[in-house]
Tab-separated table of C-alpha atoms in Angstrom:
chain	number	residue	atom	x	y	z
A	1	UNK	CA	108.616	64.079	90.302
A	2	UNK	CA	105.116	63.512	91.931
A	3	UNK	CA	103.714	65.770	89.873
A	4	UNK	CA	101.279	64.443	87.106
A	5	UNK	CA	98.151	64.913	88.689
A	6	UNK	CA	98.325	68.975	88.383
A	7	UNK	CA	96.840	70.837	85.260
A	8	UNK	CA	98.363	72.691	82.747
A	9	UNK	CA	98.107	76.399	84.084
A	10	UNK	CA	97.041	75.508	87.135
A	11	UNK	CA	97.918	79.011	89.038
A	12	UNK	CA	100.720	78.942	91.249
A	13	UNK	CA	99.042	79.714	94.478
A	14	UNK	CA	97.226	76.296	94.776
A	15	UNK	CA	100.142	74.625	95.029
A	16	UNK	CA	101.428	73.145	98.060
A	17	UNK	CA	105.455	74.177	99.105
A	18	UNK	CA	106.529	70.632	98.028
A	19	UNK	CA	104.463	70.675	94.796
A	20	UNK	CA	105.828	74.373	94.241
A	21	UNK	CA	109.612	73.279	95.201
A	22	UNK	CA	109.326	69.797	92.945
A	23	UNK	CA	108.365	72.063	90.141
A	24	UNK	CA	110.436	75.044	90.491
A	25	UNK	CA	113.462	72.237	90.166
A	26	UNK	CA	112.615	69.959	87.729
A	27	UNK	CA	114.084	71.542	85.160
A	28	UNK	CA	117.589	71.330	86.566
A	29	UNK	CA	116.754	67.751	87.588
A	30	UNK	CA	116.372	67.079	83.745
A	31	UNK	CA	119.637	68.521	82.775
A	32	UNK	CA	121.355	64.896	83.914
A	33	UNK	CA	120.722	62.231	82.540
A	34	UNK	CA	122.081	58.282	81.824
A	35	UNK	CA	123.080	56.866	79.107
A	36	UNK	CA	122.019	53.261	78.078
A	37	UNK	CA	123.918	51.169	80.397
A	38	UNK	CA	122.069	53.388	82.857
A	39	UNK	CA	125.201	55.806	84.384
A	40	UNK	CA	124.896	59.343	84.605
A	41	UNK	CA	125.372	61.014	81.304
A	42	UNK	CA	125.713	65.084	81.134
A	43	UNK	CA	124.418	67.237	78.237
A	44	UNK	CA	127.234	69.110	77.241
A	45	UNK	CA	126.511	73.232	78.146
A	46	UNK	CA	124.224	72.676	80.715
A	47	UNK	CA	124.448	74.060	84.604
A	48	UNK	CA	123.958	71.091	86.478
A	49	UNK	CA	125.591	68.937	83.728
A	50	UNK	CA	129.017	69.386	84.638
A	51	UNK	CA	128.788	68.255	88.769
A	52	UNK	CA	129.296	71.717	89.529
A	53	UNK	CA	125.861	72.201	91.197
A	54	UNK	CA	125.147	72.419	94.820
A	55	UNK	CA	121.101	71.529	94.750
A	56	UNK	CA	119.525	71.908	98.318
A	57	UNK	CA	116.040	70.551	98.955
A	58	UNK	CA	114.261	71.166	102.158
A	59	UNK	CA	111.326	68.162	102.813
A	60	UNK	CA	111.107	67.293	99.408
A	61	UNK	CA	109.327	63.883	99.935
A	62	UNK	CA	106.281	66.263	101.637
A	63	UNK	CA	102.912	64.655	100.044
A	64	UNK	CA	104.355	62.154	97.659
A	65	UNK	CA	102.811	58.799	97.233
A	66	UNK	CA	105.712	56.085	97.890
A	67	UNK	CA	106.117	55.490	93.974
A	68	UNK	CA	107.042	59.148	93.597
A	69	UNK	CA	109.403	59.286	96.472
A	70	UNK	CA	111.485	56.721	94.662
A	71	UNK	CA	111.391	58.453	91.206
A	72	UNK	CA	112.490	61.247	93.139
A	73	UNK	CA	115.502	58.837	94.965
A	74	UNK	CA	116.561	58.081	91.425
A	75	UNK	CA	116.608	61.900	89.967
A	76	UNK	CA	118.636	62.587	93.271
A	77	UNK	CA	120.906	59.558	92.718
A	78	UNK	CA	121.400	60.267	89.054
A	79	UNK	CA	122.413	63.922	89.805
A	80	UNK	CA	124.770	62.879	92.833
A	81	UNK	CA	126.666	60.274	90.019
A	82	UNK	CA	127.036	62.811	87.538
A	83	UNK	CA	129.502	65.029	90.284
A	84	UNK	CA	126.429	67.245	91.805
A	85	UNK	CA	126.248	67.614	95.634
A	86	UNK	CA	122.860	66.924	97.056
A	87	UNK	CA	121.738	68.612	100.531
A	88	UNK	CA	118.588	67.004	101.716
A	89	UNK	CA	116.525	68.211	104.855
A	90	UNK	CA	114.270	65.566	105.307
A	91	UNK	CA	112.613	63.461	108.250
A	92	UNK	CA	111.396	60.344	105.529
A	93	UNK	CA	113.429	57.289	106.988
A	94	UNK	CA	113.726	55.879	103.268
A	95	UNK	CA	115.015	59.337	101.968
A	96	UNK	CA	117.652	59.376	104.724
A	97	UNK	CA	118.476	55.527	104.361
A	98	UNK	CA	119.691	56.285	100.395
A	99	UNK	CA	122.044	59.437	101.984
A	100	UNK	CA	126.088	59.258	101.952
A	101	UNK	CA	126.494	61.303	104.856
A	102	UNK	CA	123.868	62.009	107.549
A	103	UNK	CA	123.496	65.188	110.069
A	104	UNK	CA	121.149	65.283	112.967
A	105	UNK	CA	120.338	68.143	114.173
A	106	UNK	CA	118.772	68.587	117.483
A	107	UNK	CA	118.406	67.773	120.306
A	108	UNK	CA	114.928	69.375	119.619
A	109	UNK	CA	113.455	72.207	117.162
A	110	UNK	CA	113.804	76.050	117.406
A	111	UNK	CA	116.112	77.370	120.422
A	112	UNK	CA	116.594	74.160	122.285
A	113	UNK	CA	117.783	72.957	118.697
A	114	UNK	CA	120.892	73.418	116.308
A	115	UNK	CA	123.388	71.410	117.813
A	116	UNK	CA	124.883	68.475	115.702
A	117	UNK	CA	123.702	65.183	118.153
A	118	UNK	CA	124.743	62.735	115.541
A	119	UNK	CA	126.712	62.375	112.069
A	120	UNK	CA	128.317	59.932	109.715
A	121	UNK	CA	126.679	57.036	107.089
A	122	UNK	CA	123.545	55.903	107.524
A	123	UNK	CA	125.562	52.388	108.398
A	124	UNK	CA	128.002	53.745	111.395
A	125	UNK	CA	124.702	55.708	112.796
A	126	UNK	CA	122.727	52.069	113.259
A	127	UNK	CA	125.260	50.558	114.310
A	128	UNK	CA	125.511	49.979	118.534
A	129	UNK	CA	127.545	52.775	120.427
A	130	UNK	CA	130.204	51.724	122.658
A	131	UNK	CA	129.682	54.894	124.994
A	132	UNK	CA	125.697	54.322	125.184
A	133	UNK	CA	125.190	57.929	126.200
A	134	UNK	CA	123.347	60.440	123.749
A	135	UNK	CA	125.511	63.614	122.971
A	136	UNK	CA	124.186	66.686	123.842
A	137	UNK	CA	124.515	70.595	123.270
């Protein structure tokens, strides 16, 4: 999760929102696992273990090194395959790549914001437009 570097009791202040989300959520991130032919495999009892779980992560890629953002792409993966939904805000191109559904917001931030410009899989949003014209609020 991007997080071996910190100390054991290091207090909670010094950490930075990504650092504090990442370890405020590993725990349920651990409750999923895979079995040896590497699909997702629940522990019996557990929240998160029975794809019930809605997890929502706001920038959670915020100050990890590359390596960690795809640890972190295989925890979110993992949980998705064992039934979980998985709500990512995110701006990291890779992070948004690996997503099933995709919905930009926009057109800008704050009040000129909130309006749905775009949405579908990552694949129909590359591909060319027929209409060529941006949608707008």
């Amino acid at each position: 999760m991007g997080l071996g570097y910190l100390t054991l009791g290091q207090q909670s202040p010094t950490l930075s929102g990504g650092e504090a989300q990442r370890s405020s959520s590993s725990p349920n991130f651990s409750k999923v696992r895979t079995d040896a032919q590497g699909n997702a495999a629940s522990r019996p009892g557990r929240g998160g273990a029975d794809g019930k779980t809605l997890y929502v992560l706001d920038e959670p890629t915020v100050g990890l090194h590359m390596a960690d953002v795809e640890k972190l792409l295989r925890v979110l993966h993992r949980l998705v395959d064992a039934g979980n939904t998985v709500v990512v805000i995110e701006h990291n191109l890779d992070v948004i790549a690996e997503a099933d559904w995709i919905v930009d917001l926009g057109p800008e931030g704050g009040d000129a914001g909130g309006c749905i410009v775009a949405q579908g899989s990552p694949e129909a949003l590359v591909a060319p437009r027929e209409t060529g014209t941006p949608r707008r609020c």
